[in-house]
XYZ file of N, CA and C in Angstrom:
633
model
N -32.620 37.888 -23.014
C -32.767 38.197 -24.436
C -33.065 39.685 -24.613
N -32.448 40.465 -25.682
C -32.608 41.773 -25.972
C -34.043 41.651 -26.781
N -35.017 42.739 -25.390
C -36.417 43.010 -25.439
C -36.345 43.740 -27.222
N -35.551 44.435 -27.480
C -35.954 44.724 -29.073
C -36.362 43.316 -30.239
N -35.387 42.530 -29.601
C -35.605 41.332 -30.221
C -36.933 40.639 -30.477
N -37.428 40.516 -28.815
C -38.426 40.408 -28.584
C -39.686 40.902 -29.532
N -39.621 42.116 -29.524
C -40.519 42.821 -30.034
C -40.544 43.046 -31.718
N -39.187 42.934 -32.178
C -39.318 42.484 -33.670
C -39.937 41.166 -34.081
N -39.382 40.764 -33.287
C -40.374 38.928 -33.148
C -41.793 39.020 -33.206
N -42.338 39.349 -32.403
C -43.956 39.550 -31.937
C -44.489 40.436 -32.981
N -43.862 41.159 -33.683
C -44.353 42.048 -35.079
C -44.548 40.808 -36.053
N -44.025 40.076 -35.583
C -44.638 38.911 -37.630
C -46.137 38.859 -36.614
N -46.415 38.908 -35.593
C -47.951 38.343 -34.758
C -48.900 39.331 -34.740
N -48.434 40.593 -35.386
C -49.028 42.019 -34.478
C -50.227 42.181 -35.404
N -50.495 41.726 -36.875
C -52.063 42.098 -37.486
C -52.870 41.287 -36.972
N -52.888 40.423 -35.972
C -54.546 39.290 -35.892
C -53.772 39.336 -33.904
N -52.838 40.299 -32.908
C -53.415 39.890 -32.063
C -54.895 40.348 -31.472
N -55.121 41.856 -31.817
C -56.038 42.079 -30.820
C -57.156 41.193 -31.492
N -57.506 40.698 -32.851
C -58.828 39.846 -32.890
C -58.536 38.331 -32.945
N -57.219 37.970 -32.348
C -57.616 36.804 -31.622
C -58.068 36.634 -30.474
N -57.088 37.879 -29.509
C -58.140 38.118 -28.161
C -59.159 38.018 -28.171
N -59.883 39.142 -29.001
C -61.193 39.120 -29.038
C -61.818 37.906 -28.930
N -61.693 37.399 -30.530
C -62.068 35.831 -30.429
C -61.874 34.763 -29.632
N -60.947 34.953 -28.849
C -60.915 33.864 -28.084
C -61.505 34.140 -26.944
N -61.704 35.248 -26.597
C -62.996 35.674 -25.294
C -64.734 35.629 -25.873
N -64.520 35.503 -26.550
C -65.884 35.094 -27.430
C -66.188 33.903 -27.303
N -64.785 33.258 -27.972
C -65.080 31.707 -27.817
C -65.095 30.857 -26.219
N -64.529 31.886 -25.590
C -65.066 31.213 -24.108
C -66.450 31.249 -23.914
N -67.028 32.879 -23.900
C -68.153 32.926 -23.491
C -69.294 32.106 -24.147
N -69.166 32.048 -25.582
C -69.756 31.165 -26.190
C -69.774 29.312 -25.823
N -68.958 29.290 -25.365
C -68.964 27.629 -24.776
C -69.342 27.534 -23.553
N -69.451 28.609 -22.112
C -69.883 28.843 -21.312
C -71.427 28.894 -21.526
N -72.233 29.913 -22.276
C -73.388 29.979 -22.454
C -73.889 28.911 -23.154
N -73.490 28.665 -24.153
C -73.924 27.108 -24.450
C -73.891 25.940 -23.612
N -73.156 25.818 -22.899
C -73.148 24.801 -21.586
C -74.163 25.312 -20.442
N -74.481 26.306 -20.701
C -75.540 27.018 -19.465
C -76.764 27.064 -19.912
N -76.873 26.728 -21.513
C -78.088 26.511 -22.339
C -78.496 24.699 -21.810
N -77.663 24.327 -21.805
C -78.222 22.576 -21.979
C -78.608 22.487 -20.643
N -77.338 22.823 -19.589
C -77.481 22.612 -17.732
C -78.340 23.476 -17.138
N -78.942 24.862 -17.264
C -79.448 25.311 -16.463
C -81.061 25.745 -17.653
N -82.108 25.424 -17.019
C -83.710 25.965 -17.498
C -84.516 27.158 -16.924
N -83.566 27.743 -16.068
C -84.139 29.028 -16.030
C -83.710 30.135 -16.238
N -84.420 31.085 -16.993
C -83.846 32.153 -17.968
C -82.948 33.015 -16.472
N -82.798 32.977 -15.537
C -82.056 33.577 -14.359
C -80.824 32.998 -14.041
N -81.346 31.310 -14.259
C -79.576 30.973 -14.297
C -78.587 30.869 -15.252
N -79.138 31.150 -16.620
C -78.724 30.958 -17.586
C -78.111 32.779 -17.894
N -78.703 33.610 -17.033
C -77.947 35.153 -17.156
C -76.484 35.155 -16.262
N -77.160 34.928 -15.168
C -76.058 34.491 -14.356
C -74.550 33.613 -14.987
N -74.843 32.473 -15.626
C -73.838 32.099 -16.245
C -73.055 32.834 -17.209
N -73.864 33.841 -17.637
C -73.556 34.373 -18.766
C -72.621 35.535 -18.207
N -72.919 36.375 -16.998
C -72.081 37.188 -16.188
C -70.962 36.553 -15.847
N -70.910 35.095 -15.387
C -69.671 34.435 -15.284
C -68.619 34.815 -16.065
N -69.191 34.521 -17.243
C -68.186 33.824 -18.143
C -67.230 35.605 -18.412
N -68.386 35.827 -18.763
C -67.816 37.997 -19.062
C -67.136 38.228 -18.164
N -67.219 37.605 -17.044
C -66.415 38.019 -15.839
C -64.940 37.407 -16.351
N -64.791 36.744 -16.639
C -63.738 35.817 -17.137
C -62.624 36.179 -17.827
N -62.874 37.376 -19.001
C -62.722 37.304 -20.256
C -61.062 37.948 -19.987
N -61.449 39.660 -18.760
C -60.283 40.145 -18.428
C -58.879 38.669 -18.553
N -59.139 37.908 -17.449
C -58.138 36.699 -17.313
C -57.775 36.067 -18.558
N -58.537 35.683 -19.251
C -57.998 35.255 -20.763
C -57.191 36.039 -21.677
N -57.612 37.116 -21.843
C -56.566 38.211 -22.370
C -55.044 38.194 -21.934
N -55.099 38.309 -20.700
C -54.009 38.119 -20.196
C -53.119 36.702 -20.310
N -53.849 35.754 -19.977
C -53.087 34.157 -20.458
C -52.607 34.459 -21.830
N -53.392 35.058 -22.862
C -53.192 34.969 -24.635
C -51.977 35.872 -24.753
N -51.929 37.194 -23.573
C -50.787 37.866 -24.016
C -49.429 37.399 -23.237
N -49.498 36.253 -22.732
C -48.517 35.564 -22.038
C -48.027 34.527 -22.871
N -49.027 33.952 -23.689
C -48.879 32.813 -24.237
C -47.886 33.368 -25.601
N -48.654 34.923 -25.792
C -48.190 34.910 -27.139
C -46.954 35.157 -27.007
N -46.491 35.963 -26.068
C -44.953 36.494 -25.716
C -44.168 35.341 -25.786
N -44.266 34.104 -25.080
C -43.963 33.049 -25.032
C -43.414 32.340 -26.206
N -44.563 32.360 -27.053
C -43.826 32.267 -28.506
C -43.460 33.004 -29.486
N -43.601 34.047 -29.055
C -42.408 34.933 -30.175
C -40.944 34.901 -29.775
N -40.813 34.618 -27.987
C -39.636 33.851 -27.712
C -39.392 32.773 -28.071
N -39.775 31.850 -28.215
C -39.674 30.652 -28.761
C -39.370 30.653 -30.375
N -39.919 31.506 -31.046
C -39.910 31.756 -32.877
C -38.706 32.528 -32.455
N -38.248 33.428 -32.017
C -37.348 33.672 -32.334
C -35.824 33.169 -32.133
N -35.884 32.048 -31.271
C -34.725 31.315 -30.812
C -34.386 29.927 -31.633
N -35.808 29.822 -32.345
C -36.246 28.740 -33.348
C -35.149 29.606 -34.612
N -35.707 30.761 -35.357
C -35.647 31.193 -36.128
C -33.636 31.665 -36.230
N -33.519 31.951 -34.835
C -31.763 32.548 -35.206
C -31.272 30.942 -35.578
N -31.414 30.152 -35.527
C -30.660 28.805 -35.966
C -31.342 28.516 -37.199
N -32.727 28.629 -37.776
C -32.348 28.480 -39.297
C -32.209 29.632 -40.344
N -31.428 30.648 -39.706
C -31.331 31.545 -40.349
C -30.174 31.142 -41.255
N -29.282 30.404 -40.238
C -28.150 30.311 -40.705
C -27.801 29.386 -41.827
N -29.423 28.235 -42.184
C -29.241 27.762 -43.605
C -28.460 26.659 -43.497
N -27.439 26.230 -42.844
C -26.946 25.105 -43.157
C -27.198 23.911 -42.644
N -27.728 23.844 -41.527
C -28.399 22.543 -41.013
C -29.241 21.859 -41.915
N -28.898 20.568 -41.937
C -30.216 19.717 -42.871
C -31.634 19.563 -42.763
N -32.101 19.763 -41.462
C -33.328 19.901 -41.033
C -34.005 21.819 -41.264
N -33.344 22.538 -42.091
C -33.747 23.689 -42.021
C -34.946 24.074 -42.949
N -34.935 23.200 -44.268
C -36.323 23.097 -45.263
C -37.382 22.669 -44.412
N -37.675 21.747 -43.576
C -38.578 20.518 -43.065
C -38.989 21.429 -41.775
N -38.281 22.141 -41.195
C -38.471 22.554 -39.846
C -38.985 24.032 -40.548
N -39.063 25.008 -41.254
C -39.512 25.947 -41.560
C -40.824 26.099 -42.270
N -41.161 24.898 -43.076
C -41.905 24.450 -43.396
C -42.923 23.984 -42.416
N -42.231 23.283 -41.689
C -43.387 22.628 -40.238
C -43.684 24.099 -39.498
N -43.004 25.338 -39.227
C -43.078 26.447 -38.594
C -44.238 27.295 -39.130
N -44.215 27.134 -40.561
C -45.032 27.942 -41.053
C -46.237 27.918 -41.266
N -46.282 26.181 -41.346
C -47.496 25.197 -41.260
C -48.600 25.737 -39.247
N -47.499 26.077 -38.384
C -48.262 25.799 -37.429
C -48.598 27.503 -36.668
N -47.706 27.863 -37.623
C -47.968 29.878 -37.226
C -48.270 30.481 -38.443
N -49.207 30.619 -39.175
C -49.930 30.623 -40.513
C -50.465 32.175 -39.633
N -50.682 32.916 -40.944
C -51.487 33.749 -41.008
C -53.160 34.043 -39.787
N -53.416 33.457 -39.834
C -55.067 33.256 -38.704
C -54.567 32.409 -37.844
N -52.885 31.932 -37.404
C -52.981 30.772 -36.058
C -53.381 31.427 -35.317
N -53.699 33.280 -34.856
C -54.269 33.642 -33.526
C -55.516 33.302 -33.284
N -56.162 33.608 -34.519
C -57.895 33.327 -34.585
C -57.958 31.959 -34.296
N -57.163 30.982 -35.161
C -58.016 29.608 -35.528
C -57.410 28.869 -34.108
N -56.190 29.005 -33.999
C -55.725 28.246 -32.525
C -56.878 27.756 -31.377
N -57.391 26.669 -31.027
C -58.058 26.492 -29.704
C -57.193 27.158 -28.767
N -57.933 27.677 -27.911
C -57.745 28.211 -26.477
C -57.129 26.993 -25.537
N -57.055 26.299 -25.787
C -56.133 25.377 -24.382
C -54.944 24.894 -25.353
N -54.720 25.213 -26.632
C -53.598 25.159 -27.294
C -52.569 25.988 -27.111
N -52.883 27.483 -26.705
C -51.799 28.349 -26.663
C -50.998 28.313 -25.894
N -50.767 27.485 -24.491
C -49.825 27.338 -23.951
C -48.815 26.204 -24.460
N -49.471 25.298 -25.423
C -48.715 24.841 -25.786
C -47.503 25.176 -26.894
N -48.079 26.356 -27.884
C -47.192 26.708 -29.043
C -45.789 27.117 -28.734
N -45.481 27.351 -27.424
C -43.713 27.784 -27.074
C -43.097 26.161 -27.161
N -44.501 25.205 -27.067
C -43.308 24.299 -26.795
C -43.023 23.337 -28.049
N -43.780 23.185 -28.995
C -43.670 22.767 -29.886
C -42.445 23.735 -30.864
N -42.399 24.819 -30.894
C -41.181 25.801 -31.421
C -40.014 25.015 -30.850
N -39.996 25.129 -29.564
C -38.693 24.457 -28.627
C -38.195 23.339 -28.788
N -39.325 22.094 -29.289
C -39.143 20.909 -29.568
C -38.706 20.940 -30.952
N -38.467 21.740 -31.692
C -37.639 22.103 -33.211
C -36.575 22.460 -33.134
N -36.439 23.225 -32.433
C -34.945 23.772 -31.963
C -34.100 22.659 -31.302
N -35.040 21.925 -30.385
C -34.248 20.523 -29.799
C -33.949 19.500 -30.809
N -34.775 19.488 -31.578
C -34.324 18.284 -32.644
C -32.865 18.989 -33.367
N -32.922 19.906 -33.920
C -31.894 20.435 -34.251
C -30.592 20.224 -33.457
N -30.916 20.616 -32.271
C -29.627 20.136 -31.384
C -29.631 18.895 -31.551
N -30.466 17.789 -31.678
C -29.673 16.075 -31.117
C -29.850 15.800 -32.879
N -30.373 16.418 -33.814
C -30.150 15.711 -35.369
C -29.037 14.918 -35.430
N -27.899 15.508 -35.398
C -26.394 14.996 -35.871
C -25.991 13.585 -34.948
N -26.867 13.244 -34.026
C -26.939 11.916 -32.815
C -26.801 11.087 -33.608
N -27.868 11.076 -34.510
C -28.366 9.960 -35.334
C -29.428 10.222 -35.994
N -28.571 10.815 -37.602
C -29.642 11.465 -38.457
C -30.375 10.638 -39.348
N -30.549 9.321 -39.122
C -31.103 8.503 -39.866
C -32.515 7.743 -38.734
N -32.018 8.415 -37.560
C -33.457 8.013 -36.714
C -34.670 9.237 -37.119
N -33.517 10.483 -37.687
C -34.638 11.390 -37.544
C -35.448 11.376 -38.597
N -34.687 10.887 -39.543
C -35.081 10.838 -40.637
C -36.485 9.712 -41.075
N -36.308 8.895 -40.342
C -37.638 7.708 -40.077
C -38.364 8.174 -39.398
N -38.360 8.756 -38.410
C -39.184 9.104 -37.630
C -40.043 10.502 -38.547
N -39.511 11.264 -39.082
C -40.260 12.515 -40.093
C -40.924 11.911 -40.579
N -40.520 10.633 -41.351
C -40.789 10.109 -42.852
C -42.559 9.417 -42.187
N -42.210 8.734 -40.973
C -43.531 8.079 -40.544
C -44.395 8.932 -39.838
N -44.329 10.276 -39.542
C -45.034 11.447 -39.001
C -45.497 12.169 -40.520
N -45.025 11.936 -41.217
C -45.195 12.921 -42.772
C -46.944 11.606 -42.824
N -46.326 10.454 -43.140
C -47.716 10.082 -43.622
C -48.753 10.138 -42.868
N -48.796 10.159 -41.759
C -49.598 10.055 -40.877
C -50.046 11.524 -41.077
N -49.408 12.228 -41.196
C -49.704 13.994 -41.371
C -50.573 14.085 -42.663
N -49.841 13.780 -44.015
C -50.206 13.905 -45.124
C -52.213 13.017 -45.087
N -52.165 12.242 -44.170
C -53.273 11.066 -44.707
C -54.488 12.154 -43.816
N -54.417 12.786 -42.556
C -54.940 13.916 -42.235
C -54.775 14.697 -42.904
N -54.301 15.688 -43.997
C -54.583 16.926 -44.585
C -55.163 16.254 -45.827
N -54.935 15.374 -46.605
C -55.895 14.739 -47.428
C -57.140 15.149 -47.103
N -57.656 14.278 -45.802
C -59.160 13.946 -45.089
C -59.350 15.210 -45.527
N -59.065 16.577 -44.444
C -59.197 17.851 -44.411
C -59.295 18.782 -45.771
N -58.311 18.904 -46.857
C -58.748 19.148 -48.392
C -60.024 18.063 -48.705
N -60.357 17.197 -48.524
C -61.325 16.847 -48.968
C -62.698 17.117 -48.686
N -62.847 17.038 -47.250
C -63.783 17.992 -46.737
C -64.307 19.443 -47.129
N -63.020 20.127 -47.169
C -63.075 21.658 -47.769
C -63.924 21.079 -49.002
N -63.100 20.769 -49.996
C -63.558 20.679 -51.187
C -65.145 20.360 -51.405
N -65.543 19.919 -50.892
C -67.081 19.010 -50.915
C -67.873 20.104 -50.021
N -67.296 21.132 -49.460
C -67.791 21.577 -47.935
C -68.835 21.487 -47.162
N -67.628 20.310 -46.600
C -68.702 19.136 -45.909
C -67.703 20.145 -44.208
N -68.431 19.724 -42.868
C -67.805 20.215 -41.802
C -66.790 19.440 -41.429
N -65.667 19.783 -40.635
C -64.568 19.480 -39.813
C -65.229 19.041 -38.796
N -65.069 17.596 -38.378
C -65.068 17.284 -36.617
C -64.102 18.293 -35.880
N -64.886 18.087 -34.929
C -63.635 18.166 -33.861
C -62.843 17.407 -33.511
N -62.999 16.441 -33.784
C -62.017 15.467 -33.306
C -61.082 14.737 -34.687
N -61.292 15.412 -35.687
C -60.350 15.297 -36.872
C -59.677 16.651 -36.770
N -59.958 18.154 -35.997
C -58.978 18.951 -35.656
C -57.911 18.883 -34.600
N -58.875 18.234 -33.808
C -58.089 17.787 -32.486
C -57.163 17.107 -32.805
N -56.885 16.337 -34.381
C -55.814 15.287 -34.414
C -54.534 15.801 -34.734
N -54.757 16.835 -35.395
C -53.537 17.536 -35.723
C -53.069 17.997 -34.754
N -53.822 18.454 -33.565
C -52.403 18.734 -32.077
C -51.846 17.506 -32.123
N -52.627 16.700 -31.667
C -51.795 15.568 -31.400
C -50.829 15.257 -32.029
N -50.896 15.219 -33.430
C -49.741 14.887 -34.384
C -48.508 16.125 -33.701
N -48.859 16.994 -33.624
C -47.943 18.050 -32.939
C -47.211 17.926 -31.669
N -48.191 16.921 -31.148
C -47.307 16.335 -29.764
C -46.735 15.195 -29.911
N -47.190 14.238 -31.029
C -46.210 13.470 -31.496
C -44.314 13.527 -31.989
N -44.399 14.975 -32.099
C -43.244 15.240 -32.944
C -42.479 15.805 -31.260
N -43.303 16.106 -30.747
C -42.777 16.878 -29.256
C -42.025 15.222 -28.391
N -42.793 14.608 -28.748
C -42.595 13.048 -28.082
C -41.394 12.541 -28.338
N -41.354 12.458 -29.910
C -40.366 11.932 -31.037
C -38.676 12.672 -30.838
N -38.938 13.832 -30.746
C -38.376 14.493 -31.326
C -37.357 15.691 -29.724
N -38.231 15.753 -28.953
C -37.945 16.582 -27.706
C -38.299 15.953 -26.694
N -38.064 14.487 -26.430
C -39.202 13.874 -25.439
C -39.351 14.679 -23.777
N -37.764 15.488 -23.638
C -37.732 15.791 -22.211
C -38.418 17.609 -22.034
N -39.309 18.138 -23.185
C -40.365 19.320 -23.013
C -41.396 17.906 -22.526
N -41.709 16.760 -22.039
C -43.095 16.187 -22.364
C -44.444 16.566 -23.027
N -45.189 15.038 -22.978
C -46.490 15.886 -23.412
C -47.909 16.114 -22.600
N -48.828 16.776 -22.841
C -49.705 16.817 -21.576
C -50.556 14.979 -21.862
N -49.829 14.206 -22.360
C -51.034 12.639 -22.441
C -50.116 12.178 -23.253
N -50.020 11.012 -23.113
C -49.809 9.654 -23.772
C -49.572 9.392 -25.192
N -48.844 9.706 -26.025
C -49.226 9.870 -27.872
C -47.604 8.748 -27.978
N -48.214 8.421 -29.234
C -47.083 7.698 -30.022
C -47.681 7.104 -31.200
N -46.962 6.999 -31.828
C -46.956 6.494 -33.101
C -48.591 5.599 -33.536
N -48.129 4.442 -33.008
C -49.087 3.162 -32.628
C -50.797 3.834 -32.411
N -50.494 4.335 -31.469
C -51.945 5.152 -30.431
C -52.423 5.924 -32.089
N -51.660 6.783 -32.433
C -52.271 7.649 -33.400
C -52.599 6.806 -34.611
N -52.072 5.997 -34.747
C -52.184 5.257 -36.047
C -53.072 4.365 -36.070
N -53.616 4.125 -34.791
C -55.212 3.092 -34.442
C -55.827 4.073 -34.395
N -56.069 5.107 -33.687
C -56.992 6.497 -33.517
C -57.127 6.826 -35.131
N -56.244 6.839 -35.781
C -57.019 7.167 -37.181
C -57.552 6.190 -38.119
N -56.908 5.030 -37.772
C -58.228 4.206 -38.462
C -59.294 3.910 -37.917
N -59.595 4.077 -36.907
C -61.144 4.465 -36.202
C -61.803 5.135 -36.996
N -61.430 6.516 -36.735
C -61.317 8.066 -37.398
C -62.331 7.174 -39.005
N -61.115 6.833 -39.541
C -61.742 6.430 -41.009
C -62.314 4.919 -41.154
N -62.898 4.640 -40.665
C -63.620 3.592 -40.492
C -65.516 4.494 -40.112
N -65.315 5.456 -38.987
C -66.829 6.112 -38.891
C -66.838 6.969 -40.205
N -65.502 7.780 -40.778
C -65.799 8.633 -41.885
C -66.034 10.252 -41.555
């Protein structure tokens, strides 16, 4: 791929990378020292951990600027096919694009997510290729990922609204829904665990059953 390309690509990313780095070496060290707060009781091992983690941070930088390259290749191989507008999946898939590379995805992204974002791009581009297979599977299959989507961003506006906190594990659901579509939709990128339809659709009435 022509590296200019590249690099026009990675410009829609270029105002929030260096303070997602940041943040996300923060957010290591911060989960490191907090885990060194509960496990270790002496103010010596709890410094020590804390040198760990700083020790660390160089290496993360580097994964984030791998990860990110990764998907500006990916956005941009996504992006030359709906440029072109005529595919039927080009509203739904730009929409889902924009939904998952928003303004703060560097900041807000979890850290064991970023290797995943090349592949969820890829798994859009793949649906695109097999749509025309059988565009009425894809079409069920959106339609039953939309509610399942929609009944999570509900939860989530509602929360905001009241501002009440986000679980983690009502953020955590939206990867999943993201690897659902990777499942659905690209099954041969796989996923790192087990997701389908069924699984997610008991996992959230759990979910709303504790509240």
């Amino acid at each position: 791929m022509n590296p200019k390309v590249i690099f026009q690509t990675a410009k829609r990313f270029a105002p929030t990378i260096l303070t997602g780095m940041a943040v996300a070496g923060v957010g290591l060290t911060g989960w490191l020292t907090h885990k060194a707060a509960r496990k270790f009781d002496s103010e010596k091992s709890f410094k020590e951990q804390i040198k760990k983690a700083r020790s660390r941070l160089p290496a993360v930088k580097v994964a984030i600027n791998e990860h990110l390259l990764a998907t500006a290749i990916a956005y941009n191989e996504l992006q030359s096919q709906l440029s072109r507008g005529k595919h039927p999946l080009c509203s739904v898939l730009r929409q889902q694009c924009d939904d998952l590379l928003h303004d703060q995805f560097i900041v807000q992204t979890p850290y064991a997510q970023w290797a995943r974002m090349p592949i969820y791009l890829k798994a859009m581009t793949v649906r695109m290729d097999k749509y025309g297979n059988n565009p009425a599977r894809d079409r069920a299959r959106e339609t039953d990922i939309q509610t399942l989507y929609q009944q999570w961003q509900n939860k989530i506006n509602e929360l905001q609204k009241n501002n009440q906190p986000i679980s983690g594990s009502l953020k955590d659901f939206y990867w999943k829904i993201q690897e659902l579509r990777v499942s659905l939709f690209a099954q041969e990128l796989k996923t790192p665990y087990p997701v389908s339809l069924k699984r997610l659709g008991k996992e959230w009435e759990e979910m709303s059953r504790i509240g």
